[in-house]
Coordinates of C-alpha atoms in Angstrom, one line a residue:
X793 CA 46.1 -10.5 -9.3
X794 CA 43.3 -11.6 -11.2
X795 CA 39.7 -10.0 -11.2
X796 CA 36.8 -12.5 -13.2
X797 CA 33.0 -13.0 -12.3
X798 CA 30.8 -15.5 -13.6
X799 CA 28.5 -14.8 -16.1
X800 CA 27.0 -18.2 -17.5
X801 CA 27.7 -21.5 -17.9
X802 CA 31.2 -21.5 -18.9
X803 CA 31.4 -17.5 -19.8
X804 CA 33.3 -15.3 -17.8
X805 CA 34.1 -11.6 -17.2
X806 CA 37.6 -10.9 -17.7
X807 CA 37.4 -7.2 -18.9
X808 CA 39.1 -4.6 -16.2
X809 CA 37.5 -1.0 -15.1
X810 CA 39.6 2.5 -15.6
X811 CA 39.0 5.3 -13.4
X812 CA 41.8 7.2 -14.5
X813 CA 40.2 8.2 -17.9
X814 CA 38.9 11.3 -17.4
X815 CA 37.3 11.6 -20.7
X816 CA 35.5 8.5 -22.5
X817 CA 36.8 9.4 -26.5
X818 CA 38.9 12.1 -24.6
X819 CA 35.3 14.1 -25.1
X820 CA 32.5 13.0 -22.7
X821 CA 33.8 13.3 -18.9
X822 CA 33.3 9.9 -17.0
X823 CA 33.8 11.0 -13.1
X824 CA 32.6 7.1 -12.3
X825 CA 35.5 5.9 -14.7
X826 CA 34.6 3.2 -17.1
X827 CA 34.2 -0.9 -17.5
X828 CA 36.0 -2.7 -20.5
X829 CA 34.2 -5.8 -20.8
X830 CA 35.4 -8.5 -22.1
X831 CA 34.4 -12.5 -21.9
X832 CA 35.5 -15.2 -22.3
X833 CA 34.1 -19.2 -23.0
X834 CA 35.7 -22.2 -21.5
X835 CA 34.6 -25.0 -23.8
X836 CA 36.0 -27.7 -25.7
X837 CA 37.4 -24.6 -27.8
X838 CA 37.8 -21.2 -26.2
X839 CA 36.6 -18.2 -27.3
X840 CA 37.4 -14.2 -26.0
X841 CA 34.9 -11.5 -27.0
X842 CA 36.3 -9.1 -27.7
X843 CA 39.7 -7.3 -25.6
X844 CA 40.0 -4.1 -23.5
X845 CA 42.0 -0.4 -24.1
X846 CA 45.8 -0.5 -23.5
X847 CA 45.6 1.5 -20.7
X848 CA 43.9 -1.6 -18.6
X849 CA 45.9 -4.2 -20.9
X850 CA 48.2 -5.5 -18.1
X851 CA 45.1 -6.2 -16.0
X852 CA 42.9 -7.7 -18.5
X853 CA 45.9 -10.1 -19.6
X854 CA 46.4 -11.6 -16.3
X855 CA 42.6 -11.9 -16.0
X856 CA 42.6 -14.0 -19.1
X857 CA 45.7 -15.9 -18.6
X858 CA 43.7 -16.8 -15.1
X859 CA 40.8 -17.7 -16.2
X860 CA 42.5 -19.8 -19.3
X861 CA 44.3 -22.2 -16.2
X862 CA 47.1 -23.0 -18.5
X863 CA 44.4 -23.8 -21.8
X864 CA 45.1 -22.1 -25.2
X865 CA 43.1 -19.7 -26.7
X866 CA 41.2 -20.7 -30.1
X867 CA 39.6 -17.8 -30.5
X868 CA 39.1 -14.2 -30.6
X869 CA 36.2 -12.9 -31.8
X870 CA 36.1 -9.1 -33.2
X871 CA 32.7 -7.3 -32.6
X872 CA 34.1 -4.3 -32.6
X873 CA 37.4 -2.6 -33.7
X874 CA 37.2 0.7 -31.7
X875 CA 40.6 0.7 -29.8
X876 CA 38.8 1.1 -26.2
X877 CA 38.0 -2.9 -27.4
X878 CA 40.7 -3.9 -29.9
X879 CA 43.9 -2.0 -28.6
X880 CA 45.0 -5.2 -26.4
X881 CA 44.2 -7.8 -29.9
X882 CA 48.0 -7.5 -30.2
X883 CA 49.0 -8.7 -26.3
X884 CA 46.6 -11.8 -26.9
X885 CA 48.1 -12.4 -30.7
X886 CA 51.8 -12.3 -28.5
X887 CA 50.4 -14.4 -26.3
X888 CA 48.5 -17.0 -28.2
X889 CA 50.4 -17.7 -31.2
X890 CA 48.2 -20.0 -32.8
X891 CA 45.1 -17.5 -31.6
X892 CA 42.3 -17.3 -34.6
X893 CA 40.4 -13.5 -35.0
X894 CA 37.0 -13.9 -36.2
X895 CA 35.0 -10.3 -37.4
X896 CA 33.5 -8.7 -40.0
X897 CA 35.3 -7.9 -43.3
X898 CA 35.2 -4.3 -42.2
X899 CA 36.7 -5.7 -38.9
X900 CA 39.9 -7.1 -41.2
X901 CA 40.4 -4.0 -43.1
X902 CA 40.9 -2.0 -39.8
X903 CA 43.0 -4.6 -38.5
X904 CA 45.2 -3.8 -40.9
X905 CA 44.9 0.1 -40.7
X906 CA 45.8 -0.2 -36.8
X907 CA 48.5 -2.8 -36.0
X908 CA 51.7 -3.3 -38.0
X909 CA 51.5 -7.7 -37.5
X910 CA 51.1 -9.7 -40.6
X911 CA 47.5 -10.9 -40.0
X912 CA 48.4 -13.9 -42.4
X913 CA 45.5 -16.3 -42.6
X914 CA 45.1 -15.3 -38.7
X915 CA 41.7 -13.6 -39.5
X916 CA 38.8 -15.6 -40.3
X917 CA 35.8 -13.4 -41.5
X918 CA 32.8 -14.0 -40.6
X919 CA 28.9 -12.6 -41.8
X920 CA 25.7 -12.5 -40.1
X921 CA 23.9 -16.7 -40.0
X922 CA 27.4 -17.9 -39.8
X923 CA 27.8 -20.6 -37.1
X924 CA 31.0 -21.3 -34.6
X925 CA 30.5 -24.4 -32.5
X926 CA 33.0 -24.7 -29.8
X927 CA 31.6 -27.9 -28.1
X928 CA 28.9 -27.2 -25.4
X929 CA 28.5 -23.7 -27.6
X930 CA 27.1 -23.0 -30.7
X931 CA 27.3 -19.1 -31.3
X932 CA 25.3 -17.1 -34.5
X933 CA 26.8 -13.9 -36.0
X934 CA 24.5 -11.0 -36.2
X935 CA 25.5 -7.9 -38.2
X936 CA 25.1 -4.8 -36.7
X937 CA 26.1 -2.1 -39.0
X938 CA 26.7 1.4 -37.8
X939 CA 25.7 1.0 -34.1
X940 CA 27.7 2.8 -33.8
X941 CA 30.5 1.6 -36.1
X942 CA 30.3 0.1 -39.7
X943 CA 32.2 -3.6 -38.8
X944 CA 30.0 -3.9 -36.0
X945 CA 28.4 -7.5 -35.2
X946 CA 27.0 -9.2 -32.0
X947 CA 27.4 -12.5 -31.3
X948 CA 24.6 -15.1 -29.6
X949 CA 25.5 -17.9 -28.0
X950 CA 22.4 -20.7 -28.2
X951 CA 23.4 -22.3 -25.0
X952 CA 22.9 -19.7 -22.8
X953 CA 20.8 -17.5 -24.9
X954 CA 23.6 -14.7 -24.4
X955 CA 23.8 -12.2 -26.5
X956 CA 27.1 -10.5 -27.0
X957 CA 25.5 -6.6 -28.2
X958 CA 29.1 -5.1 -28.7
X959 CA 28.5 -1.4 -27.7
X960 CA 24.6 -1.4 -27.4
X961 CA 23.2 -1.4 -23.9
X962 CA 26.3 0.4 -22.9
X963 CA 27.0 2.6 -20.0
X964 CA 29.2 4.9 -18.4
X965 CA 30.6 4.0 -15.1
X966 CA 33.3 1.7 -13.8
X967 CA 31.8 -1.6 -12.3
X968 CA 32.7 -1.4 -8.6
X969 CA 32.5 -5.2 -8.6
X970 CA 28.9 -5.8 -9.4
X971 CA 29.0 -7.1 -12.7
X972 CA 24.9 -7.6 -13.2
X973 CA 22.7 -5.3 -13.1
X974 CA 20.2 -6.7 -10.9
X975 CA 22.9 -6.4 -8.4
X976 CA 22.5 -2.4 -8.2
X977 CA 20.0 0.0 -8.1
X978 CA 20.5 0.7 -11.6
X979 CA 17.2 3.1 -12.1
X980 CA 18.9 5.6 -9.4
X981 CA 22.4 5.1 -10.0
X982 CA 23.1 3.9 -13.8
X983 CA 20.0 5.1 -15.6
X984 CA 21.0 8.5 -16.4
X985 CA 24.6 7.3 -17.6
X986 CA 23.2 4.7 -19.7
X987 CA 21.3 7.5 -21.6
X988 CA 24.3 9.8 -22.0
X989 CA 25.7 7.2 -23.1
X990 CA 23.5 6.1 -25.4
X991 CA 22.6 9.8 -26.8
X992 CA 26.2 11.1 -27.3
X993 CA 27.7 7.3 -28.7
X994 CA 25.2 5.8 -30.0
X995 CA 22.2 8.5 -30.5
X996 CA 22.8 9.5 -34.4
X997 CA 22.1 5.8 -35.4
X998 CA 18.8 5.3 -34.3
X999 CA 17.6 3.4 -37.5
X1000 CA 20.4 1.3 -37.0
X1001 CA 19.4 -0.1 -33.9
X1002 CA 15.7 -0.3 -34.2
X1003 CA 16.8 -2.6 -37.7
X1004 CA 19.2 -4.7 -34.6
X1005 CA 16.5 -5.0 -32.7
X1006 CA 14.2 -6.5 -35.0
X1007 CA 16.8 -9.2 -35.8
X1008 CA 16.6 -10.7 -32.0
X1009 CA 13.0 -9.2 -31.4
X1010 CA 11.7 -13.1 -31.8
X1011 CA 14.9 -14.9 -29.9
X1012 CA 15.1 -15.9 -26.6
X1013 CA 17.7 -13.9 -25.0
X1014 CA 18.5 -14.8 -21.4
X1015 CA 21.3 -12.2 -20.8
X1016 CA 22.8 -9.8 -22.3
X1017 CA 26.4 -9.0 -22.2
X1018 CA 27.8 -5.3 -23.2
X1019 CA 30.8 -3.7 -23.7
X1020 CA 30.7 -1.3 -21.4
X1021 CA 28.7 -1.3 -18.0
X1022 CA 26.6 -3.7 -16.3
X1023 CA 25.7 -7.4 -17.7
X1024 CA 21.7 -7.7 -17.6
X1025 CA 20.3 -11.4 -16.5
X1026 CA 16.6 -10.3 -15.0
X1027 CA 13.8 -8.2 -16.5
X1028 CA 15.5 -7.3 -19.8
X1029 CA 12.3 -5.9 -21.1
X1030 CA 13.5 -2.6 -19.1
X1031 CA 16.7 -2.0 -20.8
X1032 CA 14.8 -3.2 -24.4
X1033 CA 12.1 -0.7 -23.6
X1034 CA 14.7 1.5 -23.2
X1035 CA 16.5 1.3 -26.3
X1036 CA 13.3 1.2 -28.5
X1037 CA 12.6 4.7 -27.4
X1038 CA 15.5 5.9 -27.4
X1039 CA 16.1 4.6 -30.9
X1040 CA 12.7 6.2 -31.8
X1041 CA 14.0 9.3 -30.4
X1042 CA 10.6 9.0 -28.7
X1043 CA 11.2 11.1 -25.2
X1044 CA 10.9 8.8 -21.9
X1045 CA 8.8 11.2 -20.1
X1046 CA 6.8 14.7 -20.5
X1047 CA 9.3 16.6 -19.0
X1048 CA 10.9 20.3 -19.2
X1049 CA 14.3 20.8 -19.8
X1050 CA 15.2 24.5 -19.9
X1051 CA 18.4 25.2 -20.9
X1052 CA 20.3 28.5 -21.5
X1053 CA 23.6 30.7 -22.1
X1054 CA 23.9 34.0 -20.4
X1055 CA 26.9 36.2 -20.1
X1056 CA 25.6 38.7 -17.1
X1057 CA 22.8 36.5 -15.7
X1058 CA 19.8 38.5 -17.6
X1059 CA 19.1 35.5 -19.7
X1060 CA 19.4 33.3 -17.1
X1061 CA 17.0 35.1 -14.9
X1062 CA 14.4 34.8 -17.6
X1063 CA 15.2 30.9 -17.9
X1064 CA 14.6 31.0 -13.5
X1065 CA 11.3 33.1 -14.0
X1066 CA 9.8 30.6 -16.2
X1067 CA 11.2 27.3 -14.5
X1068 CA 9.0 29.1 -11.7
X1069 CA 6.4 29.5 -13.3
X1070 CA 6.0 26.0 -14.5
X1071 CA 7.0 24.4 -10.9
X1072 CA 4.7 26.7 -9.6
X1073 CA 2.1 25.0 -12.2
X1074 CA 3.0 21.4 -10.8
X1075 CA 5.3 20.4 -13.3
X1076 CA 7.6 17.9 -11.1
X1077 CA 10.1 16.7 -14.2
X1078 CA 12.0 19.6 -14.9
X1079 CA 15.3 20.5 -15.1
X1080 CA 17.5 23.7 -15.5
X1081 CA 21.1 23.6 -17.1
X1082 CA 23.9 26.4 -17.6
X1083 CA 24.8 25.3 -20.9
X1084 CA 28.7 27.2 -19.9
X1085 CA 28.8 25.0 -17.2
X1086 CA 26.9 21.7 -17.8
X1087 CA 28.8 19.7 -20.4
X1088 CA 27.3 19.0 -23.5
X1089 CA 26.9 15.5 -23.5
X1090 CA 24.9 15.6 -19.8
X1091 CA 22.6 17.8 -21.6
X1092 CA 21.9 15.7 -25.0
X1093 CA 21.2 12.3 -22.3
X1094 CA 18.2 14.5 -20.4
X1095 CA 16.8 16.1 -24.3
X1096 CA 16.9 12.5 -24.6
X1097 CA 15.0 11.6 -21.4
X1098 CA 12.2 14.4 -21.9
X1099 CA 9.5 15.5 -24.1
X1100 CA 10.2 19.4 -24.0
X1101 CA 12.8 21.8 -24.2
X1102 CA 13.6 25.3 -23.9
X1103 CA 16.5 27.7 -25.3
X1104 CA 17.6 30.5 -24.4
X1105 CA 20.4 32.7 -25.6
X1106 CA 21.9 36.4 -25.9
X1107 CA 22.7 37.6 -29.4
X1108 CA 26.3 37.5 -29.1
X1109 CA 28.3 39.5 -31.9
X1110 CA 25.6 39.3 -33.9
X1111 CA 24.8 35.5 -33.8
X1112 CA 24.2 33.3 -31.0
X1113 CA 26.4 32.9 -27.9
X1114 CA 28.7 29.9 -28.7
X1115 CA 27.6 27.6 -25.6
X1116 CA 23.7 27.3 -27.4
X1117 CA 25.4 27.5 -30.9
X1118 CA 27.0 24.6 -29.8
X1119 CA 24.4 23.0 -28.5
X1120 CA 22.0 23.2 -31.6
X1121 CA 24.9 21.9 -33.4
X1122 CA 25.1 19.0 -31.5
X1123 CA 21.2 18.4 -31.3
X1124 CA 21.8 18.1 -35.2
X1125 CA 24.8 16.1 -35.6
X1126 CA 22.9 13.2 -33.7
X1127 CA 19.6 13.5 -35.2
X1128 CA 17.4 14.9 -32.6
X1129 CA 13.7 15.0 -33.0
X1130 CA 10.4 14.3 -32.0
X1131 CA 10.6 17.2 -29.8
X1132 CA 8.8 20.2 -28.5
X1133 CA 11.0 23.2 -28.7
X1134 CA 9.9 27.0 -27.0
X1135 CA 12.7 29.9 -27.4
X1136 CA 13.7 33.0 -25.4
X1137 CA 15.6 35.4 -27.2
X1138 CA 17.8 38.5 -25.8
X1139 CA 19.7 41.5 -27.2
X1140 CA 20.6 44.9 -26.1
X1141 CA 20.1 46.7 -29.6
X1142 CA 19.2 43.6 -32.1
X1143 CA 18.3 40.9 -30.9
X1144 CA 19.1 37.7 -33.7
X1145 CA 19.2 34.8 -31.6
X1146 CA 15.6 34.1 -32.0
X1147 CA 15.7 33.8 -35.8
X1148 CA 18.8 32.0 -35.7
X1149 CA 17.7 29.5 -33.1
X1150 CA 14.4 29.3 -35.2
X1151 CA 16.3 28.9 -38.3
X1152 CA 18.7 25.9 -37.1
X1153 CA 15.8 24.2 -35.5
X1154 CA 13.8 24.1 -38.5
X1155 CA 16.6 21.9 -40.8
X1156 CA 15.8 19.3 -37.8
X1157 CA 13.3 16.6 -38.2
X1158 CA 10.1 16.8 -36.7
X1159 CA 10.6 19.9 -34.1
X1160 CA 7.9 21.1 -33.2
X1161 CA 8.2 24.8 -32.1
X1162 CA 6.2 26.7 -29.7
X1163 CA 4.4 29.5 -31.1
X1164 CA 5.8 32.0 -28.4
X1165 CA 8.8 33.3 -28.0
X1166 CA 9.5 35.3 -25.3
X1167 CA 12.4 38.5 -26.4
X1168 CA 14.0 40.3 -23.8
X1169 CA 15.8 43.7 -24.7
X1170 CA 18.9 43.2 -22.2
X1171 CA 16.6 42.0 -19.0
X1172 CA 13.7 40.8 -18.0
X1173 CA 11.3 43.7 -16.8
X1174 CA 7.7 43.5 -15.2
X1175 CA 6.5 44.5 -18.9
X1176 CA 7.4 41.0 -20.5
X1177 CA 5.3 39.4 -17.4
X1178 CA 2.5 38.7 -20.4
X1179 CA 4.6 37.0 -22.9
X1180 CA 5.9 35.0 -19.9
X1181 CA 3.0 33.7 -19.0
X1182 CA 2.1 33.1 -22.4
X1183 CA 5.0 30.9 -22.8
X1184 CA 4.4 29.2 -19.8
X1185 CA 0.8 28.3 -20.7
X1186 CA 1.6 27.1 -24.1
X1187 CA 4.3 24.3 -22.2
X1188 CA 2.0 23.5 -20.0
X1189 CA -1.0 22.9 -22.8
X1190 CA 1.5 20.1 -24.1
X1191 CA 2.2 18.0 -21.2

């Protein structure tokens, strides 16, 4: 039974949702599942963007074969060779014998890396200013380099001023049959998925997209059309906005995040006393995370959302305790900065994790740390209330 929605003239949503995955890149959870989008234009010639994973491929066949009525397919066009995309390219070659594959040379080479088929002269490739008219349609290639992936390119269709944006503008979350995102309350339901998304996919390659952005800054673009998530038709300056800061790794807000690792709850009592202290203050954005239990990638999305963030972590066999190891790790692998960073440090007998959390912070670009650190010697006692207060203030004089 088939499943389509509208999108433009002559485009329509023929992708599928999964809410069996349990883990998007079997690393980031997805409890709302995930959309595979996929579209497709009924001209004179037609044209798929783009295909689904295998795991939705019986679906996403029968929604193209219904939306096709009995009409070939011309084309496919290849924005992106990821396999959560490209995995069903060989159910549509099957299908569509005389099917053409339009993408990037990067896009061919990895065509040939993952499926077995003689691509033959099959593939067409394509660069960014090249033109495919396909009657009513006229649709521009726009190269897109690492975001996130090297063969990357979005596609613009003049017609409709849609622009095709591959895995930009992205998000977590199965569709629940509103495609658009004017159709949802996207700022309460979506917004914080869309950041995780955006931080743990697509975060590391932040000069990436500010160069993509620049190339459409000056076109009209009426909708645009991701892989994943909602399709946006109305006030696209809020997703834009969006994705210029985050591509700045410019903070949304002044917020406090305060996140720590604690085996016995000492350290996490000190990471209470100061959320406290700064509620107390007035501080309304802030947030508190148990970096054992709080998955990784929940945390990078809100050190993406706010402006601050604290640490704290145990010296743990002489280093740091894995969950904040980890984390720093990950803060580095996708390029965070711009950020204001404040440390609590604890140790029964030799306390190290201040250093080393000072020390890993330091290789990353523009971190500001705090002055004050506030070290506990195994808990937090009525003697540290000072250094406390001290850290407190020195937050607070930076919001």
């Amino acid at each position: 039974m088939h499943c389509t929605r509208k999108l433009a003239q002559d485009i329509y949503w023929v992708g599928a949702d999964d809410r069996r995955l349990e883990k998007f890149e079997n690393l980031f959870p997805i409890p709302r599942g995930v959309s595979y989008n996929s579209y497709l234009i009924l001209d004179e010639k037609t044209v798929l963007m783009d295909g689904a994973d295998e795991a939705v491929g019986k679906v996403f066949e029968e929604n193209v074969q219904y939306a096709l009525g009995g009409r070939p397919l011309d084309y496919l066009i290849i924005q992106h060779m990821e396999p959560d995309h490209a995995a069903c390219i060989a159910r549509m070659v099957h299908l569509y014998p005389e099917l053409k594959l339009l993408g990037s040379a990067q896009a061919g080479m990895m065509l040939k890396q993952f499926f077995p088929f003689d691509l033959g002269d099959r593939f067409e490739t394509v660069k960014e200013g090249d033109i495919l008219a396909t009657g009513n349609h006229t649709l521009s290639f726009i190269a897109a380099p690492m975001v996130h992936w090297p063969e990357v390119m979005m596609t613009y269709d003049m017609a409709t001023q849609t622009l095709f944006s591959a895995d930009a503008f992205g998000t977590f979350g199965a569709l629940d049959g509103h495609l658009f995102a004017d159709e949802l309350d996207f700022e309460r339901e979506w917004l914080a998925e869309a950041r995780r998304y955006y931080a743990n996919i697509v975060g590391k390659y932040g000069g990436p997209v500010q160069a993509v952005l620049k190339k459409f800054a000056n076109q009209q673009v009426s909708v645009i059309a991701p892989l994943h998530g909602p399709v946006w038709r109305q006030n696209l300056e809020y997703i834009l906005h969006k994705y210029d800061l985050w591509s700045r790794y410019q903070p949304e807000t002044q917020g406090v995040v305060i996140c720590y690792g604690s085996m016995y709850g000492n350290t996490a009592n000190a990471a209470a006393a100061l959320a406290c202290r700064l509620g107390e203050a007035g501080v309304k954005d802030l947030a508190v995370y148990d970096l054992s239990t709080t998955h990784l990638s929940t945390v990078m999305g809100e050190i993406w959302r706010a402006g601050t963030l604290v640490i704290a972590s145990p010296t743990y066999n002489g280093g740091l305790y894995p969950p904040v190891e980890a984390l720093l790790n990950d803060m580095k692998a996708l390029s965070v900065q711009n950020r204001r960073v404040a440390l609590i440090e604890n140790g029964s007998w030799a306390p190290a994790s201040g250093r080393l959390m000072r020390t890993a912070l330091e290789g990353m670009k523009n971190i500001t740390l705090l002055g004050n650190t506030l070290t506990l010697r195994s808990a937090l006692k009525e003697s540290a209330e000072e250094q406390l207060d001290a850290l407190a203030k020195e937050i607070l004089a930076g919001l």
